[in-house]
Coordinates of C-alpha atoms in Angstrom, one line a residue:
X245 CA -1.8 14.6 -9.2
X246 CA -1.2 11.1 -8.3
X247 CA -0.5 9.5 -4.9
X248 CA 1.5 6.2 -4.4
X249 CA 2.6 4.7 -1.1
X250 CA 4.4 1.4 -0.5
X251 CA 4.5 -0.4 2.7
X252 CA 5.1 -3.9 3.9
X253 CA 3.3 -6.4 6.2
X254 CA 5.1 -9.5 6.7
X255 CA 5.6 -11.2 3.4
X256 CA 3.1 -8.9 1.6
X257 CA 4.0 -5.6 -0.1
X258 CA 1.3 -3.1 0.0
X259 CA 0.6 -0.4 -2.7
X260 CA -1.9 2.4 -2.1
X261 CA -2.7 4.6 -5.1
X262 CA -5.1 7.1 -6.0
X263 CA -5.7 10.4 -7.9
X264 CA -5.6 13.5 -5.8
X265 CA -6.6 17.2 -5.9
X266 CA -4.0 19.1 -3.7
X267 CA -4.0 16.9 -0.5
X268 CA -7.3 15.4 -1.0
X269 CA -7.3 11.9 -2.5
X270 CA -10.6 11.4 -4.5
X271 CA -10.5 7.5 -3.8
X272 CA -7.7 5.3 -3.0
X273 CA -7.2 1.5 -3.9
X274 CA -4.9 -1.0 -2.6
X275 CA -2.8 -3.7 -4.5
X276 CA -1.0 -6.5 -2.9
X277 CA 2.0 -8.3 -4.0
X278 CA 3.1 -11.7 -2.3
X279 CA 5.8 -13.7 -3.8
X280 CA 5.3 -13.6 -7.6
X281 CA 1.7 -12.6 -7.4
X282 CA -0.1 -9.3 -7.4
X283 CA -3.7 -9.4 -6.0
X284 CA -5.3 -6.5 -8.1
X285 CA -3.4 -4.0 -10.3
X286 CA -4.9 -0.8 -9.1
X287 CA -5.8 2.1 -11.4
X288 CA -4.4 3.0 -14.8
X289 CA -3.8 6.6 -13.9
X290 CA -1.0 5.5 -11.5
X291 CA 0.7 3.2 -13.8
X292 CA 4.0 5.0 -14.1
X293 CA 4.5 5.5 -10.6
X294 CA 3.1 1.9 -9.6
X295 CA 5.3 -0.1 -12.2
X296 CA 8.4 1.8 -11.5
X297 CA 7.9 0.8 -7.8
X298 CA 7.6 -2.7 -8.4
X299 CA 10.4 -2.8 -11.1
X300 CA 13.0 -0.7 -9.4
X301 CA 11.9 -0.3 -6.0
X302 CA 10.8 3.2 -6.5
X303 CA 13.8 4.6 -8.2
X304 CA 12.8 7.1 -10.8
X305 CA 14.5 6.9 -14.3
X306 CA 14.9 9.9 -16.5
X307 CA 12.1 10.6 -19.0
X308 CA 9.6 8.2 -17.0
X309 CA 11.4 5.2 -18.7
X310 CA 11.4 1.8 -16.6
X311 CA 14.7 -0.1 -16.2
X312 CA 13.2 -3.2 -17.9
X313 CA 16.4 -4.8 -17.7
X314 CA 16.5 -4.9 -13.9
X315 CA 13.2 -6.6 -12.4
X316 CA 13.4 -6.3 -8.6
X317 CA 10.3 -8.5 -8.4
X318 CA 8.8 -10.9 -10.9
X319 CA 5.2 -10.8 -11.4
X320 CA 4.3 -14.1 -12.9
X321 CA 0.7 -14.1 -11.8
X322 CA -2.1 -11.5 -11.3
X323 CA -5.4 -12.3 -9.5
X324 CA -8.3 -9.9 -10.1
X325 CA -10.8 -10.0 -7.1
X326 CA -13.3 -8.5 -9.7
X327 CA -13.3 -6.6 -12.8
X328 CA -13.8 -3.0 -11.9
X329 CA -11.5 -0.5 -13.5
X330 CA -9.7 0.3 -10.2
X331 CA -8.8 -3.2 -9.5
X332 CA -7.6 -4.2 -13.2
X333 CA -6.3 -0.8 -14.4
X334 CA -2.5 -2.1 -14.8
X335 CA -3.3 -5.5 -16.0
X336 CA -2.2 -4.9 -19.5
X337 CA 1.0 -3.3 -19.0
X338 CA 2.2 -5.6 -16.4
X339 CA 1.1 -8.7 -18.8
X340 CA 3.1 -6.9 -21.5
X341 CA 6.3 -6.6 -19.2
X342 CA 6.1 -10.0 -17.2
X343 CA 4.0 -12.1 -19.4
X344 CA 1.8 -12.5 -16.2
X345 CA -1.1 -15.1 -16.2
X346 CA -4.0 -13.4 -15.0
X347 CA -6.7 -15.1 -13.1
X348 CA -10.4 -14.0 -12.2
X349 CA -14.0 -15.4 -11.7
X350 CA -15.5 -16.5 -14.9
X351 CA -18.1 -13.8 -14.6
X352 CA -15.4 -11.1 -14.6
X353 CA -13.5 -12.2 -17.6
X354 CA -15.7 -10.5 -20.2
X355 CA -14.9 -7.1 -18.7
X356 CA -11.2 -7.7 -18.2
X357 CA -10.9 -9.2 -21.8
X358 CA -13.1 -6.4 -23.2
X359 CA -13.1 -3.4 -20.9
X360 CA -15.6 -1.4 -23.2
X361 CA -18.2 -3.6 -21.5
X362 CA -17.6 -1.7 -18.4
X363 CA -19.7 1.4 -19.7
X364 CA -18.1 3.7 -17.1
X365 CA -19.7 6.6 -15.8
X366 CA -18.2 10.2 -16.4
X367 CA -16.6 10.4 -12.7
X368 CA -15.1 6.8 -13.2
X369 CA -13.5 7.8 -16.4
X370 CA -11.9 10.9 -14.6
X371 CA -10.8 9.0 -11.4
X372 CA -9.7 5.8 -12.8
X373 CA -10.0 5.7 -16.6
X374 CA -10.7 2.6 -19.0
X375 CA -8.3 -0.3 -18.5
X376 CA -6.6 -1.7 -21.5
X377 CA -7.5 -5.3 -22.7
X378 CA -5.8 -8.1 -21.1
X379 CA -5.7 -12.0 -21.5
X380 CA -7.3 -13.8 -18.4
X381 CA -8.6 -17.1 -17.4
X382 CA -10.9 -18.4 -14.8
X383 CA -9.3 -19.0 -11.4
X384 CA -9.7 -22.6 -9.9
X385 CA -11.2 -23.2 -6.4
X386 CA -7.6 -22.8 -4.7
X387 CA -4.5 -21.3 -6.0
X388 CA -1.0 -21.6 -4.7
X389 CA 1.2 -18.4 -4.3
X390 CA 4.7 -19.4 -3.4
X391 CA 4.5 -21.5 -0.2
X392 CA 1.0 -20.3 0.5
X393 CA -2.3 -22.0 -0.7
X394 CA -5.4 -19.7 -0.8
X395 CA -8.9 -20.9 -1.1
X396 CA -11.2 -18.9 -3.5
X397 CA -14.5 -17.7 -2.1
X398 CA -16.8 -16.3 -4.6
X399 CA -18.9 -13.6 -2.9
X400 CA -22.0 -11.6 -4.1
X401 CA -23.4 -8.4 -3.7
X402 CA -20.5 -5.9 -4.8
X403 CA -20.3 -7.1 -8.5
X404 CA -20.7 -10.1 -10.7
X405 CA -17.6 -12.3 -10.4
X406 CA -16.3 -10.8 -7.1
X407 CA -13.8 -13.4 -5.2
X408 CA -12.1 -13.3 -1.9
X409 CA -8.8 -15.1 -1.2
X410 CA -8.3 -17.1 2.1
X411 CA -5.3 -18.6 3.6
X412 CA -6.3 -20.6 6.4
X413 CA -2.9 -21.3 7.8
X414 CA -1.8 -17.4 7.9
X415 CA -5.4 -16.6 8.7
X416 CA -5.2 -13.9 6.0
X417 CA -8.5 -12.9 3.9
X418 CA -7.9 -10.5 0.9
X419 CA -11.3 -9.0 0.5
X420 CA -11.4 -6.9 -2.6
X421 CA -14.3 -4.6 -2.2
X422 CA -16.4 -6.8 0.2
X423 CA -15.3 -5.0 3.5
X424 CA -14.2 -1.3 2.9
X425 CA -14.7 -0.5 6.6
X426 CA -17.1 -1.3 9.3
X427 CA -19.7 1.4 8.7
X428 CA -20.3 2.2 5.1
X429 CA -23.1 4.9 4.4
X430 CA -22.9 4.8 0.5
X431 CA -23.6 2.1 -1.9
X432 CA -23.4 1.9 -5.7
X433 CA -26.6 1.6 -7.8
X434 CA -25.6 -1.7 -9.2
X435 CA -24.6 -3.1 -5.7
X436 CA -27.1 -5.4 -3.6
X437 CA -26.9 -4.6 0.0
X438 CA -28.8 -8.0 1.0
X439 CA -26.4 -10.2 -1.0
X440 CA -23.4 -8.3 0.4
X441 CA -24.8 -8.9 3.9
X442 CA -25.0 -12.7 3.3
X443 CA -21.5 -12.9 1.8
X444 CA -20.1 -10.9 4.7
X445 CA -21.9 -13.1 7.3
X446 CA -20.2 -16.2 5.7
X447 CA -16.9 -14.7 5.6
X448 CA -17.2 -13.7 9.3
X449 CA -17.4 -17.4 10.1
X450 CA -13.8 -17.8 9.2
X451 CA -10.9 -17.7 11.4
X452 CA -9.3 -14.7 10.3
X453 CA -6.4 -12.4 11.9
X454 CA -5.8 -10.1 9.2
X455 CA -7.8 -8.5 6.4
X456 CA -6.1 -7.1 3.3
X457 CA -8.9 -4.6 2.1
X458 CA -8.8 -2.7 -1.3
X459 CA -9.9 0.5 0.5
X460 CA -8.7 0.2 4.0
X461 CA -5.5 -1.6 3.4
X462 CA -4.2 -4.0 6.2
X463 CA -6.8 -4.6 8.9
X464 CA -6.2 -6.4 12.1
X465 CA -8.5 -8.5 14.1
X466 CA -10.2 -9.5 10.9
X467 CA -12.8 -11.8 12.2
X468 CA -14.0 -9.1 14.8
X469 CA -14.1 -6.5 11.9
X470 CA -16.1 -8.6 9.8
X471 CA -18.5 -9.4 12.8
X472 CA -18.7 -5.7 13.5
X473 CA -19.6 -4.9 10.0
X474 CA -22.3 -7.8 9.9
X475 CA -23.8 -6.3 13.1
X476 CA -24.0 -2.8 11.9
X477 CA -25.7 -3.9 8.6
X478 CA -28.1 -5.9 10.5
X479 CA -28.9 -3.1 12.6
X480 CA -29.2 -0.7 9.9
X481 CA -31.6 -3.0 7.8
X482 CA -33.7 -3.6 11.1
X483 CA -34.1 0.2 11.6
X484 CA -34.8 0.8 7.9
X485 CA -37.5 -1.9 8.1
X486 CA -38.8 -0.3 11.2
X487 CA -39.0 3.1 9.9
X488 CA -40.6 2.1 6.6
X489 CA -43.3 0.2 8.5
X490 CA -44.0 3.6 10.4
X491 CA -44.7 5.2 7.2
X492 CA -41.4 7.0 6.5
X493 CA -40.3 7.5 2.8
X494 CA -36.9 6.3 1.6
X495 CA -35.4 9.9 1.6
X496 CA -36.7 10.4 5.2
X497 CA -35.2 7.1 6.3
X498 CA -31.9 8.2 4.8
X499 CA -31.9 11.5 6.5
X500 CA -32.7 10.0 9.8
X501 CA -30.3 7.1 9.5
X502 CA -27.4 8.4 7.4
X503 CA -27.8 12.2 6.9
X504 CA -28.5 14.1 3.7
X505 CA -26.3 13.3 0.7
X506 CA -22.8 14.4 0.6
X507 CA -19.9 15.1 -1.7
X508 CA -20.0 11.6 -3.2
X509 CA -23.4 11.8 -4.4
X510 CA -22.6 15.0 -6.4
X511 CA -19.3 13.7 -7.7
X512 CA -20.9 10.5 -9.1
X513 CA -24.0 11.9 -10.2
X514 CA -26.0 9.6 -7.8
X515 CA -24.2 6.4 -8.6
X516 CA -22.5 6.4 -5.2
X517 CA -25.2 7.6 -2.8
X518 CA -26.8 7.1 0.7
X519 CA -30.2 6.7 -0.9
X520 CA -29.3 3.8 -3.0
X521 CA -28.2 1.8 0.4
X522 CA -31.7 2.5 1.8
X523 CA -33.6 1.6 -1.5
X524 CA -31.2 -1.6 -1.7
X525 CA -32.2 -2.8 1.9
X526 CA -35.9 -2.1 1.0
X527 CA -35.9 -4.5 -1.9
X528 CA -35.4 -7.2 0.7
X529 CA -38.5 -5.9 2.8
X530 CA -40.7 -6.0 -0.5
X531 CA -39.6 -9.5 -1.0
X532 CA -40.7 -10.5 2.3
X533 CA -44.1 -8.8 2.4

C-alpha cells in the first residue's frame, strides 16, 4: 500500500509519501512545492497518487488517468537535493508532463541522468524502486523560486553532491537528508559521520526559523534543532572515543550507547545499521592517532 499526505506551511505545499505494510510505513519522505518549483520528487512507487495530487488537487480520475488538460500547478523547475532514489523517483514523469528543468549538484548528475549507476540494494528496490532517467543540469550558487532567492549550500557526508537550500529573508532551510531528526542512531554504510557533523555545524551557524526536512517534514526553531543535533553528535563521538580508549570493541560500544541492532538492520541487510555509525565515528579517531 502507499501513503500520501498533503499539507501546507505558508507558501510551501508539503507532500509526505511512503510505502506501507498495513498501518506501518517503512520509510516516509517529503517533497516540497514552492511557487513553480518542486524540491525533490519523492519515490517512484507513489507516482500516481503524487502526480494526481499536484495536477488536480488530489481528485481521483477513473482508471488512474490524470486530467492533464487541467494543471492546478505548473512545475517549471525541479531541484534535487541529491541523487538518492527516494528524492528523484518522479523526476522523469514530471519532466514529461511539465517539461520541467531539473537542477542538482554536478556530482549528482550522473545518477539522475543514468539511474543504473545507483546500484540499489534489494530493500531499496522494494521500498523505492529505480527512478527513470531524466535530463538535469548543474545548479548555480543561487536560484530564484518566484519572489524567493535561495543560496545553494553543498553539504558533505550523506552522499556525493548533496545540497541544502537557504532563504535568508524567510530564514528557511531545505535540508534534504542532512537533518533527519536530532538523534539518529543508524547510519548507511556509505555515509560519513564526521563529514556530516562538519556540514551540520556549518549549517547551524545560519539564522534559521524553519527546516524543511525530507524525513521529518516541517521543523520549527530550525537553528536550535540543528544546534541540538550537533551537540548530540559531538557527545556521541566523545563517548565513542572514550570507550574505545578504554578497550571496548565497536560492537560493545554500540550496545552501550545505541543498543543492539533492530528492525532496520535486518530489513536492509546491514546497509542501515547502528554499528555503521560507531565504525564511522572511529575512522576519525584512527586518523587522529
